[in-house]
Short mmCIF file of C-alpha atoms in Angstrom, two decimals:
data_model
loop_
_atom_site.label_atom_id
_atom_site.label_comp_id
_atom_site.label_asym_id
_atom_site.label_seq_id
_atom_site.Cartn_x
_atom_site.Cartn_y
_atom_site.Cartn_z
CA UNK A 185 122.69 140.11 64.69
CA UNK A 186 125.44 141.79 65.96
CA UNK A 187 129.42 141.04 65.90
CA UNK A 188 129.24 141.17 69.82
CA UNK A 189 126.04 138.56 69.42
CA UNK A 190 127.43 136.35 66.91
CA UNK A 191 130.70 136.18 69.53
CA UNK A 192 128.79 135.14 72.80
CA UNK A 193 126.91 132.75 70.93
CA UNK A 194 130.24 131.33 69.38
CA UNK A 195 131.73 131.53 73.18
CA UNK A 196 128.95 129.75 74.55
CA UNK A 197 129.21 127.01 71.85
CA UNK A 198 133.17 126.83 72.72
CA UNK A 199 132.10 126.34 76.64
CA UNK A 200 129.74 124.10 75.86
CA UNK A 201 131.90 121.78 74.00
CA UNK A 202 135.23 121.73 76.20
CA UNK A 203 133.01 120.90 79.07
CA UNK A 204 131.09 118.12 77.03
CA UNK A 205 134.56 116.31 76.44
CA UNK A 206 135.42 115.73 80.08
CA UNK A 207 131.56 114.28 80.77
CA UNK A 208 131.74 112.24 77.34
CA UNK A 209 134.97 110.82 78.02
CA UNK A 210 134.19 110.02 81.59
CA UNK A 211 130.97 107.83 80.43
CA UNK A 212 132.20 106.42 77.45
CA UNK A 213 135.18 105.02 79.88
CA UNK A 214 132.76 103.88 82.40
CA UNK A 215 130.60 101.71 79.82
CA UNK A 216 133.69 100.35 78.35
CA UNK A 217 134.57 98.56 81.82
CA UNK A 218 131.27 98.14 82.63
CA UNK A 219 130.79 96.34 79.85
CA UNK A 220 134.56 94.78 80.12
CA UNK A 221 133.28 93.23 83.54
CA UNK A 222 130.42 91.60 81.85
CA UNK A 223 132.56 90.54 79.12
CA UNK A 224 135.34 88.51 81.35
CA UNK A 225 132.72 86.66 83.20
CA UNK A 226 131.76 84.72 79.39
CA UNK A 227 135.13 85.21 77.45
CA UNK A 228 138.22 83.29 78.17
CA UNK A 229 141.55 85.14 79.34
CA UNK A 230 143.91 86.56 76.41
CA UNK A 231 147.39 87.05 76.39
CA UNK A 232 146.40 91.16 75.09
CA UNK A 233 148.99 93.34 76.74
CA UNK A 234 148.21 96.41 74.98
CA UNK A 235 148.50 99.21 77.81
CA UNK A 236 149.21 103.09 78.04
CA UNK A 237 152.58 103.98 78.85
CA UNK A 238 153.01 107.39 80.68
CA UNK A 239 156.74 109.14 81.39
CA UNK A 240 158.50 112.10 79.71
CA UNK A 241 160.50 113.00 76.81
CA UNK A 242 163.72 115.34 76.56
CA UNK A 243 165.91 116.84 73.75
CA UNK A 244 169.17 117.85 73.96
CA UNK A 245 171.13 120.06 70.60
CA UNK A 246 174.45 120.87 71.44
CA UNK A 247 175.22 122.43 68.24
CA UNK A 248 175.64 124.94 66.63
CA UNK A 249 173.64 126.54 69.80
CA UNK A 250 172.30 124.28 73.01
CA UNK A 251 168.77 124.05 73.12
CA UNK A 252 166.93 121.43 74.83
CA UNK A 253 163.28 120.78 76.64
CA UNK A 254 161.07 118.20 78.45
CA UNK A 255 157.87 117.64 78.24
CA UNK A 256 155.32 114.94 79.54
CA UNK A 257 154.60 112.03 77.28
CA UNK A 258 151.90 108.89 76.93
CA UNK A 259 151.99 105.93 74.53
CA UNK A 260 150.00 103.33 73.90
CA UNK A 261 151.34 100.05 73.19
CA UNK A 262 149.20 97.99 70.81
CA UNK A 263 149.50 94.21 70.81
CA UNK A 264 148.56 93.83 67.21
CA UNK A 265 147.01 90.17 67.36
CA UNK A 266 144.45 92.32 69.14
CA UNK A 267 144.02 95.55 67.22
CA UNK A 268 140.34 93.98 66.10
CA UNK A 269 139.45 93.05 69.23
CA UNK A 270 139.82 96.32 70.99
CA UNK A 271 139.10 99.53 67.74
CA UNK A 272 137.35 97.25 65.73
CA UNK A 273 138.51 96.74 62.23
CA UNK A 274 137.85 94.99 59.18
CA UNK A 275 137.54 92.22 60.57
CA UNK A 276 134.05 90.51 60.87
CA UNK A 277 132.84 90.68 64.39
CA UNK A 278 129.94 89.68 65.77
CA UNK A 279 129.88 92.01 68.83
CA UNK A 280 131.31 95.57 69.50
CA UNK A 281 135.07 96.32 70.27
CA UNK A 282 135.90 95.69 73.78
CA UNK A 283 136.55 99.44 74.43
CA UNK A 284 133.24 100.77 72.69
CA UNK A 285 132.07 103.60 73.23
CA UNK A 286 135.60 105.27 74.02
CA UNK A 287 136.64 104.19 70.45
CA UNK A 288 134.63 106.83 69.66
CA UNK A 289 137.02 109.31 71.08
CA UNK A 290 140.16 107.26 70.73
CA UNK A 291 140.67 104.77 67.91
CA UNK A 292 143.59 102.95 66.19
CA UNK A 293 143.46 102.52 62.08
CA UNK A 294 146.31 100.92 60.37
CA UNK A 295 146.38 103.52 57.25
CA UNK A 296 147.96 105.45 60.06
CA UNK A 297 151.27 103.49 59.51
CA UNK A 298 153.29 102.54 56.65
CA UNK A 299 152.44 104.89 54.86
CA UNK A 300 154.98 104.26 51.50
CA UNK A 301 153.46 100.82 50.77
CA UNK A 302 155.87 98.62 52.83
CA UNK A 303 155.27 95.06 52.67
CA UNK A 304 151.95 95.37 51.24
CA UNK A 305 150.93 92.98 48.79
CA UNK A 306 148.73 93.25 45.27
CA UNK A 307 145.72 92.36 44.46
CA UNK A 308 147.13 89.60 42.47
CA UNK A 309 149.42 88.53 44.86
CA UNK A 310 146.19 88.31 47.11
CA UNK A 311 144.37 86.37 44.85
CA UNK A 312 146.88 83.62 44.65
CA UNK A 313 147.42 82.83 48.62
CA UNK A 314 145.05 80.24 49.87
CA UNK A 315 142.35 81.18 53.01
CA UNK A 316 143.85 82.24 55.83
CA UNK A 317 147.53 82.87 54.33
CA UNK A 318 149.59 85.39 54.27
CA UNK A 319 147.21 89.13 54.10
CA UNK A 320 147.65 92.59 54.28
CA UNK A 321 147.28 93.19 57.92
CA UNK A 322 149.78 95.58 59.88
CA UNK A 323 151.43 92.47 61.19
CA UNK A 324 151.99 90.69 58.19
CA UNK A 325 153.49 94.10 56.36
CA UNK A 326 155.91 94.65 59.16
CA UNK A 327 156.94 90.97 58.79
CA UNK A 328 157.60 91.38 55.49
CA UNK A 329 159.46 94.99 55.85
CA UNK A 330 161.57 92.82 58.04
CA UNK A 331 162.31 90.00 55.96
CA UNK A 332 163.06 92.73 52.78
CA UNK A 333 165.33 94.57 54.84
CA UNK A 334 167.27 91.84 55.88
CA UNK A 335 167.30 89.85 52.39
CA UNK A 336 165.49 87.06 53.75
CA UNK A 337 167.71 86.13 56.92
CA UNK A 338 164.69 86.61 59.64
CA UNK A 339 161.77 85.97 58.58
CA UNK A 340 159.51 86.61 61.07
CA UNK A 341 155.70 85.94 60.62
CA UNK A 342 152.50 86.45 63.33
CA UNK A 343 152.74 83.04 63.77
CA UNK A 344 156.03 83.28 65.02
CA UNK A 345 156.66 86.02 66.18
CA UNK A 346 154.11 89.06 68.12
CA UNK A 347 154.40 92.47 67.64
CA UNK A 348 153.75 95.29 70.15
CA UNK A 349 153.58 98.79 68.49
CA UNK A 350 154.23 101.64 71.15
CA UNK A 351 152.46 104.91 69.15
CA UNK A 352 149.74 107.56 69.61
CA UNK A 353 146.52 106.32 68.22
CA UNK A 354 143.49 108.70 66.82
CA UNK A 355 142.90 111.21 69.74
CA UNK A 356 139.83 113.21 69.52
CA UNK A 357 139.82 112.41 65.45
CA UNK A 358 143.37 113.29 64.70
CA UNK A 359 146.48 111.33 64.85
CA UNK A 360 150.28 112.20 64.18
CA UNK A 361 153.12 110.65 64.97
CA UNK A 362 156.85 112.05 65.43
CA UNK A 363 157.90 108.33 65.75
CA UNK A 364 156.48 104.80 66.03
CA UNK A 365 158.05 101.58 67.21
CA UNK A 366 157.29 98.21 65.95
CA UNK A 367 158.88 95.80 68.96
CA UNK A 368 159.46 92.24 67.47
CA UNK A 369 159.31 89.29 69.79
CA UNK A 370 159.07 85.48 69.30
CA UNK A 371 156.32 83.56 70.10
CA UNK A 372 157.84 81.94 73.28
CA UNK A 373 159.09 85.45 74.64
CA UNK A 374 155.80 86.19 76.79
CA UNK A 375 155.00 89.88 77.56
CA UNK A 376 154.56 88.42 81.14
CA UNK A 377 158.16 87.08 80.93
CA UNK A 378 160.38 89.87 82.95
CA UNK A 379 163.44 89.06 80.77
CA UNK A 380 161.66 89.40 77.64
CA UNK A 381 163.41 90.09 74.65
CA UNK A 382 162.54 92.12 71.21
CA UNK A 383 164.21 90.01 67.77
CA UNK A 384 164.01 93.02 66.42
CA UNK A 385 162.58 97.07 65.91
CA UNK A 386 161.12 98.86 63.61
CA UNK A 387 161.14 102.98 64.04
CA UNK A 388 158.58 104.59 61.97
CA UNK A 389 159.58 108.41 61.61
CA UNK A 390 157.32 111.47 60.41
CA UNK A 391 158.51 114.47 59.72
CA UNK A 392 157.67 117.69 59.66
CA UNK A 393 156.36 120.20 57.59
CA UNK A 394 156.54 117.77 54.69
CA UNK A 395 154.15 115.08 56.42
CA UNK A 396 156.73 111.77 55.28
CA UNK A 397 157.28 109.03 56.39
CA UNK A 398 160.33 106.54 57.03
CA UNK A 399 160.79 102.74 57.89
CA UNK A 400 164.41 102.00 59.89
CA UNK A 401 164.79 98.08 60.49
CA UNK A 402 166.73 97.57 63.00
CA UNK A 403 168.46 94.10 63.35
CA UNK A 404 171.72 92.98 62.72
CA UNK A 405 171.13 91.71 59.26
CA UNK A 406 169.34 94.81 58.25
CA UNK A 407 170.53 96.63 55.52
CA UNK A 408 169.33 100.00 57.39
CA UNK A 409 172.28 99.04 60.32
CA UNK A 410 176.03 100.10 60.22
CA UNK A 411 176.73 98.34 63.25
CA UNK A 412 175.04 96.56 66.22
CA UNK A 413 176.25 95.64 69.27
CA UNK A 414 175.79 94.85 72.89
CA UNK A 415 174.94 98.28 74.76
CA UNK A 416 175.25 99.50 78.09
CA UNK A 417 172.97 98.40 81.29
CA UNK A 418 171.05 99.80 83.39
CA UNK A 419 167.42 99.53 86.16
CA UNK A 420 164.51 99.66 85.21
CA UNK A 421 162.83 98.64 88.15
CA UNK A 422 161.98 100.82 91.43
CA UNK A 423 165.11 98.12 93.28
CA UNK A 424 167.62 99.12 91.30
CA UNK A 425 169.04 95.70 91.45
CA UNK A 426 167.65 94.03 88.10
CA UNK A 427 169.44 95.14 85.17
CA UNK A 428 168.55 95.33 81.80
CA UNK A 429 170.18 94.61 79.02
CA UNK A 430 170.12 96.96 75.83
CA UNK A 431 170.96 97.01 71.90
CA UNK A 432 172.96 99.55 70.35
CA UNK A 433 172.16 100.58 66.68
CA UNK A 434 174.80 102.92 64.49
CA UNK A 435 173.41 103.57 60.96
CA UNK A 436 173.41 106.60 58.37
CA UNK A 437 170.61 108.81 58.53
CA UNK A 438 168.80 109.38 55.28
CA UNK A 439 165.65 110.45 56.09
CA UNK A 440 165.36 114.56 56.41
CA UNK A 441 163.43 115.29 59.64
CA UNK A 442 164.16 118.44 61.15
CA UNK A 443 164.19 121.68 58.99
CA UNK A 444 167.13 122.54 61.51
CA UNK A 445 169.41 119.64 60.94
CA UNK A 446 171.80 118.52 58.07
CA UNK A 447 171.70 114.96 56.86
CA UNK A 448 175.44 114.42 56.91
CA UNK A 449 174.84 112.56 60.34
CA UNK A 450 175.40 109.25 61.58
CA UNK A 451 172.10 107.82 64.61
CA UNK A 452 173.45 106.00 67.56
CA UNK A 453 170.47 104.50 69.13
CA UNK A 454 169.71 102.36 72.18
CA UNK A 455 166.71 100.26 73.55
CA UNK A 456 166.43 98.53 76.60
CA UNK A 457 165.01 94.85 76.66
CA UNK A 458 162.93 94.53 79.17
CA UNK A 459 159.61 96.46 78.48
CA UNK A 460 157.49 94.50 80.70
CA UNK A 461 156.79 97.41 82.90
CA UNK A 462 159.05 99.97 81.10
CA UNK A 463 159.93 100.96 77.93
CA UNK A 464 163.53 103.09 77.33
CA UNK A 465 165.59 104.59 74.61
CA UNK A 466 167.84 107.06 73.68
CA UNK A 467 169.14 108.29 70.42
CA UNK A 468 172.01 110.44 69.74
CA UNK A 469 172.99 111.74 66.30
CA UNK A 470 176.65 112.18 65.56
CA UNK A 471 178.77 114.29 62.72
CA UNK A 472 179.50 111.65 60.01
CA UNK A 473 183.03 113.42 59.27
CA UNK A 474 184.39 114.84 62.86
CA UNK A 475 181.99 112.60 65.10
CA UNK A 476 180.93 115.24 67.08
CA UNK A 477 177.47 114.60 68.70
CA UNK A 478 175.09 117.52 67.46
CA UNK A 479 171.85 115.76 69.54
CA UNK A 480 170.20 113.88 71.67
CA UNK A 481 166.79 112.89 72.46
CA UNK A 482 165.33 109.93 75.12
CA UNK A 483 162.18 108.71 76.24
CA UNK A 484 161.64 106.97 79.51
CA UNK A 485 157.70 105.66 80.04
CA UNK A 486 156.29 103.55 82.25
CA UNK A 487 153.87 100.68 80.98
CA UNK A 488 150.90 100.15 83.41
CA UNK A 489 150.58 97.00 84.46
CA UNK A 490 146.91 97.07 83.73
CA UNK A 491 145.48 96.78 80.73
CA UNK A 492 143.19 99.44 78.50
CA UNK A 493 141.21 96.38 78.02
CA UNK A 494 141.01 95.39 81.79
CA UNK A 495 140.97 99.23 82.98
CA UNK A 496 139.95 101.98 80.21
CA UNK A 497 140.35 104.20 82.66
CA UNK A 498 144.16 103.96 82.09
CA UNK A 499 143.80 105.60 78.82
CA UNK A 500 140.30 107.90 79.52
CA UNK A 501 142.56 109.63 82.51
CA UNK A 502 145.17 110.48 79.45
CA UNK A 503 142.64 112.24 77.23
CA UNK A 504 141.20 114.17 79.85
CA UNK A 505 145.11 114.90 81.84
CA UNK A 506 146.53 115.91 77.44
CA UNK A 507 143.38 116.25 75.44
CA UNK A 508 143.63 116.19 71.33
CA UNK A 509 147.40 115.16 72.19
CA UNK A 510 148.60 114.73 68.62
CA UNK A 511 147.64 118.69 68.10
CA UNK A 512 149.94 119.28 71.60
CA UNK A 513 152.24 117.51 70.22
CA UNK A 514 152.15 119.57 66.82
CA UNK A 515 152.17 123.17 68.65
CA UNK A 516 155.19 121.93 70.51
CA UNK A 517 156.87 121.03 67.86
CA UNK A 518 156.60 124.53 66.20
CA UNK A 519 156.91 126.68 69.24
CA UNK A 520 160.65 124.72 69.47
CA UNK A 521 161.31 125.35 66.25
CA UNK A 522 160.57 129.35 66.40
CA UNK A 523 162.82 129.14 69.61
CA UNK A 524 165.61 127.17 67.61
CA UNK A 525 165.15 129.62 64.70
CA UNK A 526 165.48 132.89 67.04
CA UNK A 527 168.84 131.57 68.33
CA UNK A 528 170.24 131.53 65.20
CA UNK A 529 169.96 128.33 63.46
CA UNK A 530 169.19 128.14 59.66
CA UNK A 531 166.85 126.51 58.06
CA UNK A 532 167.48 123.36 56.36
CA UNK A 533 165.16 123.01 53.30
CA UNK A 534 164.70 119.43 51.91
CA UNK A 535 167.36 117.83 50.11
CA UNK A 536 165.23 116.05 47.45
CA UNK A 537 163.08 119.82 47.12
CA UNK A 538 160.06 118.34 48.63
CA UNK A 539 157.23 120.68 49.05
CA UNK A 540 154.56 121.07 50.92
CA UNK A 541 152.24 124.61 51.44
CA UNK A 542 153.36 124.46 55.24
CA UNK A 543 157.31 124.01 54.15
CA UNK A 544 156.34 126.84 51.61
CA UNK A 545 155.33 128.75 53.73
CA UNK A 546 157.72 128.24 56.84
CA UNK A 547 161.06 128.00 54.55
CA UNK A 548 159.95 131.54 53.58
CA UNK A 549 159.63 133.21 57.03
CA UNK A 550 162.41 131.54 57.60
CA UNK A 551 165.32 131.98 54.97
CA UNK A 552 163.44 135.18 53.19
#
């Protein structure tokens, strides 16, 4: 067989598959309602609110050059009381997920998150809780991240408290996440309720190359938090009358993220309350000695109002409008960072000399 051979047959696989994806994904989402209609006619109405959330994302460095972009962003936000009912999970069920067979294609699995052991209990400690007490499940880890961080002044627990996480699940087989956020609200703060509230946040940051991970709490007890305070308002509704409130965070960074940025920084961060139909924030990162800002970075999404459970054509439309996302979201990243590096900008290895073979081999193109 020929190169030429071998290559047409290669192409023809390559066609074949990138216009399998679209058809797959198209059936798989139209058995998972099909199915959902069948399903609501027997099952009683839940309180699940976990939805995509579609908008954009921008970054702003001032110095020591200005570089910014945009790009087009989706979330989903997961309602963990019902990460079992919609993936699946380790749960015992005794039917499928509610959005087989897209799970296939799309999935959500918890080893995704927390990746340093945060709230997670031993075997032993297991052993000694009685049925149905505190486990390892996502929600019970972030609960107790929460109550660590704060030395035991909130204490928040799923009974108390729900917990929507707004992240990228498994796309296509691969997952990666620049950030997560872990929104914290008590039990009588509804997602239906338009003046909702979060107790509290969680931001789960990745970096990269060195593939780490990084829990912030933040809530005014937190030990992560320099200062919180009332921040500014704004709409974030189509009638610009309704304003919503936010929270300002101030703390010391201390997790290395960029290879382009120095740690001697202080994060100001804000997040709007009301996330009923959209979800805000913005994050600027100040000089801890002159207070000059160096960055800034927001995301504005809106949160349909249906939800994947109701509709999984909400999140089926996403994989086929940004298919295998998480890699997007990894070429982006690098193709800013080779712009960033060709307007002059050192690179920053890691401060604790953490290694991976990408850092190796970037750090070395980089600062040769």
């Amino acid at each position: 067989m020929s190169r030429l051979q071998l290559l047409i047959i290669v192409g023809k696989i390559f066609l074949g598959l990138v216009l399998c994806v679209p058809f797959v994904t198209i059936l798989f989402a139209v058995i998972a309602t099909v199915r959902h209609w069948f399903a609501s006619l027997e099952d009683e109405e839940t309180e699940n609110r976990s939805a995509v959330c579609t908008g954009r994302v921008q970054h702003v460095r001032y110095r020591p050059v200005v570089h910014g972009f945009s790009y087009p962003l989706f979330f989903c936000w997961i309602d963990l009381d019902h990460i079992d009912r919609l993936f699946g999970g380790t749960i015992s069920r005794k039917r499928l997920p509610t959005l087989w067979p897209l799970t296939y294609l799309a999935s959500f699995r918890e080893d995704h998150h927390l990746k340093n052991g945060e709230g997670l209990l031993s075997e032993e400690q297991l052993k000694k809780e009685p049925e149905g007490a505190p486990n390892n499940s996502l929600a019970w880890r972030v609960c107790r991240l929460m109550a660590e961080r704060t030395n035991q002044k909130f204490q928040p627990t799923p009974k108390t408290h729900r917990i929507g996480l707004v992240t990228h699940i498994q796309y296509f087989g691969y997952c990666f996440n620049p950030v997560s956020f872990y929104y914290i609200y008590a039990r009588d703060q509804t997602m239906e309720n338009e003046k909702a509230s979060f107790d509290a946040i969680v931001a789960e940051v990745s970096n990269t190359p060195w593939n780490e991970m990084h829990c912030y709490v933040l809530h005014p007890d937190s030990v992560d938090m320099t200062t919180v305070q009332a921040g500014k308002e704004k709409s974030l509704q189509e009638d610009k009358q309704n304003m919503s409130q936010s929270t300002n965070y101030m703390f010391r960074k201390v997790f290395h993220v960029s290879p382009f940025m120095e740690m001697d920084h202080m994060y100001d961060w804000t997040f709007w309350h009301d996330t009923t139909a959209k979800i805000a924030a913005s994050t600027t990162m100040r000089h801890a000695e002159t207070d000059e800002t160096y960055f800034n970075a927001t995301f504005d999404v809106n949160r349909h109002h249906a939800t994947m459970e109701q509709q999984p054509w909400t999140l089926a439309w996403q994989l086929l409008r940004l298919p295998f996302y998480c890699v997007v979201i990894q070429i982006w990243i690098h193709y800013e960072a080779v712009r960033i590096f060709v307007k002059g900008v050192a690179f920053v290895p890691h401060p604790e000399g953490s290694e991976t073979g990408a850092s190796q081999v970037i750090g070395t193109i980089m600062d040769p």
